[in-house]
mmCIF file of N, CA, C and O in Angstrom:
data_model
loop_
_atom_site.group_PDB
_atom_site.id
_atom_site.type_symbol
_atom_site.label_atom_id
_atom_site.label_comp_id
_atom_site.label_asym_id
_atom_site.label_seq_id
_atom_site.Cartn_x
_atom_site.Cartn_y
_atom_site.Cartn_z
ATOM 1 N N MET A 276 47.842 57.198 -15.024
ATOM 2 C CA MET A 276 47.322 56.186 -14.114
ATOM 3 C C MET A 276 46.904 54.927 -14.861
ATOM 4 O O MET A 276 47.156 53.830 -14.410
ATOM 5 N N ARG A 277 46.255 55.095 -15.998
ATOM 6 C CA ARG A 277 45.746 53.923 -16.702
ATOM 7 C C ARG A 277 46.876 53.030 -17.226
ATOM 8 O O ARG A 277 46.695 51.846 -17.414
ATOM 9 N N SER A 278 48.050 53.610 -17.479
ATOM 10 C CA SER A 278 49.151 52.795 -17.991
ATOM 11 C C SER A 278 49.573 51.744 -16.968
ATOM 12 O O SER A 278 49.958 50.632 -17.333
ATOM 13 N N ARG A 279 49.493 52.084 -15.694
ATOM 14 C CA ARG A 279 49.826 51.105 -14.661
ATOM 15 C C ARG A 279 48.822 49.960 -14.650
ATOM 16 O O ARG A 279 49.182 48.808 -14.454
ATOM 17 N N VAL A 280 47.566 50.289 -14.862
ATOM 18 C CA VAL A 280 46.526 49.256 -14.906
ATOM 19 C C VAL A 280 46.753 48.346 -16.109
ATOM 20 O O VAL A 280 46.668 47.117 -16.000
ATOM 21 N N PHE A 281 47.071 48.943 -17.272
ATOM 22 C CA PHE A 281 47.322 48.137 -18.465
ATOM 23 C C PHE A 281 48.558 47.264 -18.289
ATOM 24 O O PHE A 281 48.587 46.128 -18.742
ATOM 25 N N ARG A 282 49.587 47.800 -17.639
ATOM 26 C CA ARG A 282 50.799 47.017 -17.384
ATOM 27 C C ARG A 282 50.475 45.821 -16.496
ATOM 28 O O ARG A 282 50.962 44.708 -16.722
ATOM 29 N N ASP A 283 49.636 46.037 -15.488
ATOM 30 C CA ASP A 283 49.242 44.942 -14.606
ATOM 31 C C ASP A 283 48.417 43.907 -15.363
ATOM 32 O O ASP A 283 48.600 42.707 -15.175
ATOM 33 N N MET A 284 47.521 44.356 -16.230
ATOM 34 C CA MET A 284 46.709 43.428 -17.014
ATOM 35 C C MET A 284 47.586 42.599 -17.954
ATOM 36 O O MET A 284 47.381 41.394 -18.102
ATOM 37 N N ASN A 285 48.575 43.229 -18.575
ATOM 38 C CA ASN A 285 49.490 42.492 -19.457
ATOM 39 C C ASN A 285 50.316 41.483 -18.666
ATOM 40 O O ASN A 285 50.572 40.372 -19.147
ATOM 41 N N ALA A 286 50.742 41.859 -17.467
ATOM 42 C CA ALA A 286 51.510 40.936 -16.627
ATOM 43 C C ALA A 286 50.648 39.742 -16.242
ATOM 44 O O ALA A 286 51.123 38.593 -16.241
ATOM 45 N N ARG A 287 49.378 39.973 -15.921
ATOM 46 C CA ARG A 287 48.478 38.863 -15.582
ATOM 47 C C ARG A 287 48.283 37.925 -16.762
ATOM 48 O O ARG A 287 48.258 36.703 -16.604
ATOM 49 N N ARG A 288 48.141 38.485 -17.968
ATOM 50 C CA ARG A 288 48.003 37.643 -19.160
ATOM 51 C C ARG A 288 49.256 36.818 -19.400
ATOM 52 O O ARG A 288 49.183 35.647 -19.770
ATOM 53 N N ALA A 289 50.420 37.439 -19.232
ATOM 54 C CA ALA A 289 51.690 36.729 -19.448
ATOM 55 C C ALA A 289 51.856 35.599 -18.450
ATOM 56 O O ALA A 289 52.332 34.511 -18.806
ATOM 57 N N VAL A 290 51.469 35.832 -17.199
ATOM 58 C CA VAL A 290 51.588 34.795 -16.176
ATOM 59 C C VAL A 290 50.694 33.609 -16.516
ATOM 60 O O VAL A 290 51.111 32.452 -16.424
ATOM 61 N N VAL A 291 49.478 33.876 -16.947
ATOM 62 C CA VAL A 291 48.551 32.792 -17.272
ATOM 63 C C VAL A 291 49.051 32.006 -18.482
ATOM 64 O O VAL A 291 49.001 30.771 -18.501
ATOM 65 N N SER A 292 49.572 32.702 -19.492
ATOM 66 C CA SER A 292 50.004 32.010 -20.708
ATOM 67 C C SER A 292 51.259 31.168 -20.489
ATOM 68 O O SER A 292 51.428 30.131 -21.126
ATOM 69 N N LYS A 293 52.154 31.585 -19.600
ATOM 70 C CA LYS A 293 53.411 30.871 -19.383
ATOM 71 C C LYS A 293 53.428 30.030 -18.111
ATOM 72 O O LYS A 293 54.452 29.461 -17.759
ATOM 73 N N GLU A 294 52.291 29.933 -17.419
ATOM 74 C CA GLU A 294 52.259 29.250 -16.125
ATOM 75 C C GLU A 294 52.636 27.772 -16.233
ATOM 76 O O GLU A 294 53.470 27.277 -15.475
ATOM 77 N N LEU A 295 52.059 27.067 -17.182
ATOM 78 C CA LEU A 295 52.334 25.646 -17.328
ATOM 79 C C LEU A 295 53.794 25.405 -17.701
ATOM 80 O O LEU A 295 54.458 24.523 -17.131
ATOM 81 N N GLU A 296 54.295 26.200 -18.633
ATOM 82 C CA GLU A 296 55.687 26.055 -19.056
ATOM 83 C C GLU A 296 56.653 26.301 -17.899
ATOM 84 O O GLU A 296 57.590 25.530 -17.687
ATOM 85 N N ARG A 297 56.416 27.351 -17.134
ATOM 86 C CA ARG A 297 57.286 27.651 -15.997
ATOM 87 C C ARG A 297 57.217 26.557 -14.933
ATOM 88 O O ARG A 297 58.224 26.204 -14.337
ATOM 89 N N THR A 298 56.030 26.014 -14.706
ATOM 90 C CA THR A 298 55.868 24.953 -13.714
ATOM 91 C C THR A 298 56.643 23.703 -14.120
ATOM 92 O O THR A 298 57.309 23.082 -13.283
ATOM 93 N N ILE A 299 56.578 23.349 -15.391
ATOM 94 C CA ILE A 299 57.302 22.174 -15.879
ATOM 95 C C ILE A 299 58.800 22.363 -15.713
ATOM 96 O O ILE A 299 59.500 21.488 -15.190
ATOM 97 N N TRP A 300 59.319 23.512 -16.151
ATOM 98 C CA TRP A 300 60.763 23.759 -16.034
ATOM 99 C C TRP A 300 61.203 23.785 -14.580
ATOM 100 O O TRP A 300 62.274 23.283 -14.235
ATOM 101 N N ARG A 301 60.384 24.383 -13.724
ATOM 102 C CA ARG A 301 60.750 24.474 -12.307
ATOM 103 C C ARG A 301 60.823 23.095 -11.657
ATOM 104 O O ARG A 301 61.783 22.790 -10.937
ATOM 105 N N PHE A 302 59.838 22.235 -11.919
ATOM 106 C CA PHE A 302 59.859 20.896 -11.334
ATOM 107 C C PHE A 302 60.989 20.043 -11.903
ATOM 108 O O PHE A 302 61.580 19.241 -11.185
ATOM 109 N N MET A 303 61.283 20.235 -13.189
ATOM 110 C CA MET A 303 62.398 19.484 -13.780
ATOM 111 C C MET A 303 63.727 19.911 -13.171
ATOM 112 O O MET A 303 64.600 19.080 -12.926
ATOM 113 N N SER A 304 63.883 21.192 -12.928
ATOM 114 C CA SER A 304 65.159 21.667 -12.378
ATOM 115 C C SER A 304 65.337 21.261 -10.921
ATOM 116 O O SER A 304 66.465 21.146 -10.444
ATOM 117 N N ARG A 305 64.236 20.988 -10.216
ATOM 118 C CA ARG A 305 64.329 20.599 -8.801
ATOM 119 C C ARG A 305 64.295 19.093 -8.582
ATOM 120 O O ARG A 305 64.496 18.629 -7.461
ATOM 121 N N ASN A 306 64.021 18.333 -9.625
ATOM 122 C CA ASN A 306 63.918 16.885 -9.510
ATOM 123 C C ASN A 306 65.319 16.282 -9.398
ATOM 124 O O ASN A 306 66.100 16.297 -10.349
ATOM 125 N N THR A 307 65.650 15.722 -8.263
ATOM 126 C CA THR A 307 66.994 15.197 -8.027
ATOM 127 C C THR A 307 67.211 13.832 -8.674
ATOM 128 O O THR A 307 68.349 13.367 -8.731
ATOM 129 N N THR A 308 66.151 13.186 -9.160
ATOM 130 C CA THR A 308 66.326 11.886 -9.810
ATOM 131 C C THR A 308 66.787 12.042 -11.251
ATOM 132 O O THR A 308 67.263 11.073 -11.849
ATOM 133 N N LEU A 309 66.660 13.218 -11.831
ATOM 134 C CA LEU A 309 67.121 13.455 -13.198
ATOM 135 C C LEU A 309 68.625 13.683 -13.218
ATOM 136 O O LEU A 309 69.240 14.015 -12.204
ATOM 137 N N GLU A 310 69.208 13.544 -14.397
ATOM 138 C CA GLU A 310 70.636 13.784 -14.558
ATOM 139 C C GLU A 310 70.934 15.274 -14.384
ATOM 140 O O GLU A 310 70.102 16.116 -14.722
ATOM 141 N N PRO A 311 72.105 15.594 -13.876
ATOM 142 C CA PRO A 311 72.453 17.011 -13.670
ATOM 143 C C PRO A 311 72.431 17.841 -14.951
ATOM 144 O O PRO A 311 72.071 19.018 -14.925
ATOM 145 N N GLN A 312 72.777 17.226 -16.078
ATOM 146 C CA GLN A 312 72.782 17.968 -17.334
ATOM 147 C C GLN A 312 71.358 18.373 -17.730
ATOM 148 O O GLN A 312 71.121 19.499 -18.171
ATOM 149 N N ILE A 313 70.402 17.479 -17.542
ATOM 150 C CA ILE A 313 69.004 17.785 -17.861
ATOM 151 C C ILE A 313 68.478 18.860 -16.918
ATOM 152 O O ILE A 313 67.767 19.777 -17.330
ATOM 153 N N ARG A 314 68.845 18.751 -15.650
ATOM 154 C CA ARG A 314 68.413 19.761 -14.674
ATOM 155 C C ARG A 314 68.980 21.134 -15.030
ATOM 156 O O ARG A 314 68.297 22.154 -14.914
ATOM 157 N N MET A 315 70.233 21.167 -15.488
ATOM 158 C CA MET A 315 70.855 22.426 -15.868
ATOM 159 C C MET A 315 70.157 23.028 -17.089
ATOM 160 O O MET A 315 69.929 24.236 -17.149
ATOM 161 N N GLN A 316 69.794 22.189 -18.045
ATOM 162 C CA GLN A 316 69.066 22.682 -19.218
ATOM 163 C C GLN A 316 67.705 23.243 -18.824
ATOM 164 O O GLN A 316 67.252 24.240 -19.373
ATOM 165 N N ALA A 317 67.048 22.595 -17.866
ATOM 166 C CA ALA A 317 65.759 23.088 -17.387
ATOM 167 C C ALA A 317 65.923 24.438 -16.687
ATOM 168 O O ALA A 317 65.092 25.337 -16.850
ATOM 169 N N GLN A 318 66.995 24.592 -15.929
ATOM 170 C CA GLN A 318 67.251 25.876 -15.270
ATOM 171 C C GLN A 318 67.501 26.977 -16.283
ATOM 172 O O GLN A 318 67.017 28.108 -16.132
ATOM 173 N N LEU A 319 68.258 26.661 -17.338
ATOM 174 C CA LEU A 319 68.517 27.656 -18.382
ATOM 175 C C LEU A 319 67.233 28.028 -19.125
ATOM 176 O O LEU A 319 67.008 29.199 -19.452
ATOM 177 N N ALA A 320 66.387 27.032 -19.391
ATOM 178 C CA ALA A 320 65.114 27.316 -20.055
ATOM 179 C C ALA A 320 64.211 28.169 -19.165
ATOM 180 O O ALA A 320 63.514 29.064 -19.650
ATOM 181 N N LEU A 321 64.236 27.896 -17.868
ATOM 182 C CA LEU A 321 63.444 28.699 -16.931
ATOM 183 C C LEU A 321 63.951 30.137 -16.887
ATOM 184 O O LEU A 321 63.169 31.079 -16.794
ATOM 185 N N LYS A 322 65.251 30.284 -16.996
ATOM 186 C CA LYS A 322 65.837 31.623 -16.966
ATOM 187 C C LYS A 322 65.514 32.410 -18.234
ATOM 188 O O LYS A 322 65.458 33.642 -18.215
ATOM 189 N N LYS A 323 65.277 31.705 -19.352
ATOM 190 C CA LYS A 323 64.978 32.369 -20.618
ATOM 191 C C LYS A 323 63.536 32.850 -20.722
ATOM 192 O O LYS A 323 63.217 33.625 -21.619
ATOM 193 N N THR A 324 62.659 32.376 -19.856
ATOM 194 C CA THR A 324 61.267 32.835 -19.905
ATOM 195 C C THR A 324 61.218 34.313 -19.558
ATOM 196 O O THR A 324 62.036 34.819 -18.791
ATOM 197 N N PRO A 325 60.266 35.052 -20.111
ATOM 198 C CA PRO A 325 60.205 36.497 -19.872
ATOM 199 C C PRO A 325 60.010 36.839 -18.400
ATOM 200 O O PRO A 325 59.352 36.109 -17.661
ATOM 201 N N ARG A 326 60.580 37.955 -17.995
ATOM 202 C CA ARG A 326 60.477 38.373 -16.596
ATOM 203 C C ARG A 326 59.043 38.706 -16.205
ATOM 204 O O ARG A 326 58.621 38.461 -15.074
ATOM 205 N N GLU A 327 58.292 39.274 -17.138
ATOM 206 C CA GLU A 327 56.915 39.641 -16.787
ATOM 207 C C GLU A 327 56.001 38.429 -16.674
ATOM 208 O O GLU A 327 54.861 38.556 -16.244
ATOM 209 N N ALA A 328 56.495 37.242 -17.035
ATOM 210 C CA ALA A 328 55.698 36.024 -16.885
ATOM 211 C C ALA A 328 55.835 35.431 -15.488
ATOM 212 O O ALA A 328 55.186 34.439 -15.178
ATOM 213 N N ALA A 329 56.656 36.024 -14.640
ATOM 214 C CA ALA A 329 56.804 35.534 -13.274
ATOM 215 C C ALA A 329 55.615 35.994 -12.426
ATOM 216 O O ALA A 329 55.167 37.137 -12.559
ATOM 217 N N PRO A 330 55.082 35.123 -11.573
ATOM 218 C CA PRO A 330 53.925 35.512 -10.753
ATOM 219 C C PRO A 330 54.212 36.683 -9.815
ATOM 220 O O PRO A 330 53.296 37.382 -9.409
ATOM 221 N N THR A 331 55.469 36.908 -9.479
ATOM 222 C CA THR A 331 55.785 38.022 -8.590
ATOM 223 C C THR A 331 55.689 39.365 -9.293
ATOM 224 O O THR A 331 55.755 40.403 -8.635
ATOM 225 N N ALA A 332 55.522 39.364 -10.622
ATOM 226 C CA ALA A 332 55.388 40.616 -11.369
ATOM 227 C C ALA A 332 54.001 41.232 -11.202
ATOM 228 O O ALA A 332 53.800 42.398 -11.531
ATOM 229 N N ILE A 333 53.068 40.453 -10.669
ATOM 230 C CA ILE A 333 51.700 40.945 -10.528
ATOM 231 C C ILE A 333 51.576 41.784 -9.270
ATOM 232 O O ILE A 333 51.959 41.358 -8.185
ATOM 233 N N LYS A 334 51.040 42.975 -9.428
ATOM 234 C CA LYS A 334 50.775 43.870 -8.303
ATOM 235 C C LYS A 334 49.288 44.177 -8.324
ATOM 236 O O LYS A 334 48.752 44.564 -9.360
ATOM 237 N N ASN A 335 48.631 43.967 -7.202
ATOM 238 C CA ASN A 335 47.209 44.275 -7.142
ATOM 239 C C ASN A 335 47.018 45.783 -7.231
ATOM 240 O O ASN A 335 47.573 46.536 -6.435
ATOM 241 N N ARG A 336 46.240 46.202 -8.219
ATOM 242 C CA ARG A 336 45.974 47.615 -8.428
ATOM 243 C C ARG A 336 44.481 47.835 -8.594
ATOM 244 O O ARG A 336 43.750 46.949 -9.036
ATOM 245 N N CYS A 337 44.057 49.034 -8.254
ATOM 246 C CA CYS A 337 42.662 49.415 -8.445
ATOM 247 C C CYS A 337 42.389 49.513 -9.946
ATOM 248 O O CYS A 337 43.161 50.138 -10.684
ATOM 249 N N LEU A 338 41.309 48.900 -10.401
ATOM 250 C CA LEU A 338 40.979 48.942 -11.816
ATOM 251 C C LEU A 338 40.530 50.322 -12.258
ATOM 252 O O LEU A 338 40.633 50.668 -13.432
ATOM 253 N N LEU A 339 40.032 51.117 -11.340
ATOM 254 C CA LEU A 339 39.493 52.423 -11.699
ATOM 255 C C LEU A 339 40.536 53.528 -11.660
ATOM 256 O O LEU A 339 40.551 54.403 -12.528
ATOM 257 N N THR A 340 41.401 53.508 -10.648
ATOM 258 C CA THR A 340 42.347 54.604 -10.477
ATOM 259 C C THR A 340 43.799 54.212 -10.682
ATOM 260 O O THR A 340 44.637 55.078 -10.893
ATOM 261 N N GLY A 341 44.115 52.925 -10.602
ATOM 262 C CA GLY A 341 45.492 52.475 -10.729
ATOM 263 C C GLY A 341 46.259 52.515 -9.423
ATOM 264 O O GLY A 341 47.455 52.249 -9.394
ATOM 265 N N ARG A 342 45.595 52.852 -8.338
ATOM 266 C CA ARG A 342 46.252 52.932 -7.042
ATOM 267 C C ARG A 342 46.723 51.545 -6.614
ATOM 268 O O ARG A 342 46.025 50.556 -6.799
ATOM 269 N N GLY A 343 47.921 51.476 -6.012
ATOM 270 C CA GLY A 343 48.502 50.196 -5.657
ATOM 271 C C GLY A 343 48.424 49.853 -4.188
ATOM 272 O O GLY A 343 48.970 48.835 -3.773
ATOM 273 N N ARG A 344 47.772 50.677 -3.394
ATOM 274 C CA ARG A 344 47.680 50.395 -1.959
ATOM 275 C C ARG A 344 46.223 50.421 -1.520
ATOM 276 O O ARG A 344 45.406 51.135 -2.090
ATOM 277 N N GLY A 345 45.937 49.673 -0.474
ATOM 278 C CA GLY A 345 44.578 49.650 0.078
ATOM 279 C C GLY A 345 43.586 49.006 -0.869
ATOM 280 O O GLY A 345 42.497 49.525 -1.079
ATOM 281 N N ILE A 346 43.940 47.852 -1.443
ATOM 282 C CA ILE A 346 43.104 47.195 -2.443
ATOM 283 C C ILE A 346 42.278 46.087 -1.785
ATOM 284 O O ILE A 346 42.799 45.285 -1.017
ATOM 285 N N PHE A 347 40.992 46.054 -2.108
ATOM 286 C CA PHE A 347 40.126 44.949 -1.715
ATOM 287 C C PHE A 347 40.198 43.916 -2.840
ATOM 288 O O PHE A 347 39.775 44.187 -3.968
ATOM 289 N N ASN A 348 40.754 42.745 -2.539
ATOM 290 C CA ASN A 348 41.029 41.755 -3.579
ATOM 291 C C ASN A 348 39.769 41.269 -4.283
ATOM 292 O O ASN A 348 39.779 41.042 -5.482
ATOM 293 N N LYS A 349 38.688 41.108 -3.554
ATOM 294 C CA LYS A 349 37.481 40.549 -4.151
ATOM 295 C C LYS A 349 36.922 41.456 -5.244
ATOM 296 O O LYS A 349 36.427 40.989 -6.265
ATOM 297 N N TRP A 350 37.004 42.763 -5.049
ATOM 298 C CA TRP A 350 36.460 43.712 -6.006
ATOM 299 C C TRP A 350 37.531 44.397 -6.843
ATOM 300 O O TRP A 350 37.210 45.106 -7.780
ATOM 301 N N ARG A 351 38.811 44.221 -6.493
ATOM 302 C CA ARG A 351 39.937 44.855 -7.170
ATOM 303 C C ARG A 351 39.765 46.370 -7.253
ATOM 304 O O ARG A 351 39.955 46.992 -8.287
ATOM 305 N N MET A 352 39.366 46.943 -6.120
ATOM 306 C CA MET A 352 39.201 48.396 -5.996
ATOM 307 C C MET A 352 39.943 48.883 -4.765
ATOM 308 O O MET A 352 40.058 48.159 -3.783
ATOM 309 N N CYS A 353 40.405 50.130 -4.844
ATOM 310 C CA CYS A 353 41.022 50.724 -3.658
ATOM 311 C C CYS A 353 39.912 51.078 -2.668
ATOM 312 O O CYS A 353 38.734 51.129 -3.013
ATOM 313 N N ARG A 354 40.309 51.323 -1.455
ATOM 314 C CA ARG A 354 39.323 51.516 -0.385
ATOM 315 C C ARG A 354 38.434 52.725 -0.635
ATOM 316 O O ARG A 354 37.247 52.723 -0.320
ATOM 317 N N PHE A 355 38.980 53.777 -1.240
ATOM 318 C CA PHE A 355 38.185 54.975 -1.482
ATOM 319 C C PHE A 355 37.118 54.724 -2.545
ATOM 320 O O PHE A 355 35.944 55.073 -2.380
ATOM 321 N N GLN A 356 37.520 54.096 -3.655
ATOM 322 C CA GLN A 356 36.554 53.784 -4.708
ATOM 323 C C GLN A 356 35.535 52.755 -4.232
ATOM 324 O O GLN A 356 34.361 52.827 -4.589
ATOM 325 N N PHE A 357 35.990 51.818 -3.399
ATOM 326 C CA PHE A 357 35.074 50.826 -2.840
ATOM 327 C C PHE A 357 33.988 51.517 -2.020
ATOM 328 O O PHE A 357 32.811 51.208 -2.137
ATOM 329 N N ARG A 358 34.406 52.487 -1.206
ATOM 330 C CA ARG A 358 33.445 53.200 -0.355
ATOM 331 C C ARG A 358 32.446 53.975 -1.208
ATOM 332 O O ARG A 358 31.242 53.952 -0.952
ATOM 333 N N LEU A 359 32.940 54.657 -2.244
ATOM 334 C CA LEU A 359 32.041 55.432 -3.105
ATOM 335 C C LEU A 359 31.021 54.532 -3.802
ATOM 336 O O LEU A 359 29.822 54.835 -3.827
ATOM 337 N N HIS A 360 31.479 53.424 -4.353
ATOM 338 C CA HIS A 360 30.574 52.524 -5.071
ATOM 339 C C HIS A 360 29.635 51.797 -4.122
ATOM 340 O O HIS A 360 28.492 51.516 -4.490
ATOM 341 N N ALA A 361 30.101 51.486 -2.910
ATOM 342 C CA ALA A 361 29.238 50.821 -1.939
ATOM 343 C C ALA A 361 28.121 51.765 -1.485
ATOM 344 O O ALA A 361 26.968 51.358 -1.355
ATOM 345 N N LEU A 362 28.450 53.022 -1.260
ATOM 346 C CA LEU A 362 27.428 53.980 -0.825
ATOM 347 C C LEU A 362 26.421 54.270 -1.942
ATOM 348 O O LEU A 362 25.259 54.558 -1.668
ATOM 349 N N ASN A 363 26.874 54.205 -3.193
ATOM 350 C CA ASN A 363 25.962 54.411 -4.320
ATOM 351 C C ASN A 363 25.115 53.178 -4.606
ATOM 352 O O ASN A 363 24.161 53.256 -5.386
ATOM 353 N N GLY A 364 25.478 52.048 -4.000
ATOM 354 C CA GLY A 364 24.729 50.813 -4.221
ATOM 355 C C GLY A 364 25.153 50.078 -5.477
ATOM 356 O O GLY A 364 24.397 49.253 -5.995
ATOM 357 N N ASP A 365 26.343 50.356 -5.991
ATOM 358 C CA ASP A 365 26.816 49.713 -7.213
ATOM 359 C C ASP A 365 27.382 48.313 -6.969
ATOM 360 O O ASP A 365 27.537 47.548 -7.913
ATOM 361 N N LEU A 366 27.717 47.996 -5.715
ATOM 362 C CA LEU A 366 28.292 46.685 -5.394
ATOM 363 C C LEU A 366 27.219 45.809 -4.759
ATOM 364 O O LEU A 366 26.735 46.106 -3.668
ATOM 365 N N PRO A 367 26.833 44.723 -5.419
ATOM 366 C CA PRO A 367 25.781 43.873 -4.853
ATOM 367 C C PRO A 367 26.251 43.153 -3.601
ATOM 368 O O PRO A 367 27.372 42.663 -3.528
ATOM 369 N N GLY A 368 25.402 43.133 -2.608
ATOM 370 C CA GLY A 368 25.705 42.430 -1.369
ATOM 371 C C GLY A 368 26.505 43.225 -0.372
ATOM 372 O O GLY A 368 26.886 42.709 0.668
ATOM 373 N N VAL A 369 26.795 44.491 -0.656
ATOM 374 C CA VAL A 369 27.579 45.325 0.252
ATOM 375 C C VAL A 369 26.639 46.374 0.848
ATOM 376 O O VAL A 369 26.030 47.153 0.122
ATOM 377 N N ASP A 370 26.526 46.365 2.162
ATOM 378 C CA ASP A 370 25.691 47.330 2.866
ATOM 379 C C ASP A 370 26.548 48.091 3.870
ATOM 380 O O ASP A 370 27.562 47.584 4.338
ATOM 381 N N LYS A 371 26.119 49.280 4.190
ATOM 382 C CA LYS A 371 26.818 50.035 5.216
ATOM 383 C C LYS A 371 26.508 49.400 6.566
ATOM 384 O O LYS A 371 25.369 49.078 6.882
ATOM 385 N N ALA A 372 27.556 49.223 7.355
ATOM 386 C CA ALA A 372 27.378 48.571 8.654
ATOM 387 C C ALA A 372 26.654 49.505 9.625
ATOM 388 O O ALA A 372 26.887 50.709 9.645
ATOM 389 N N SER A 373 25.766 48.909 10.404
ATOM 390 C CA SER A 373 25.110 49.668 11.471
ATOM 391 C C SER A 373 24.823 48.710 12.618
ATOM 392 O O SER A 373 24.322 47.613 12.405
ATOM 393 N N TRP A 374 25.186 49.110 13.802
ATOM 394 C CA TRP A 374 24.940 48.265 14.980
ATOM 395 C C TRP A 374 24.629 49.104 16.169
ATOM 396 O O TRP A 374 24.733 50.256 16.224
#
């Protein structure tokens, strides 16, 4: 389970480190005022960037269990772990609802 979490963490680091470079290449390749040869070079450079540096490589996973479904984005926990920690009082500002 932890290997999936580490893979997600590495993908997030790669995205952050290559974000500016990918943005520059992407805008250059889409800019119609540039020469076609320059645009083609930008497309090739964009294609050479690592696959794990793409933002679509990121999958929200629970930090505790590695589960990939039912994730609360604010806490990065799956719903089951969120419930356990909320009932224990480990999450500040989270109370059990009562009406």
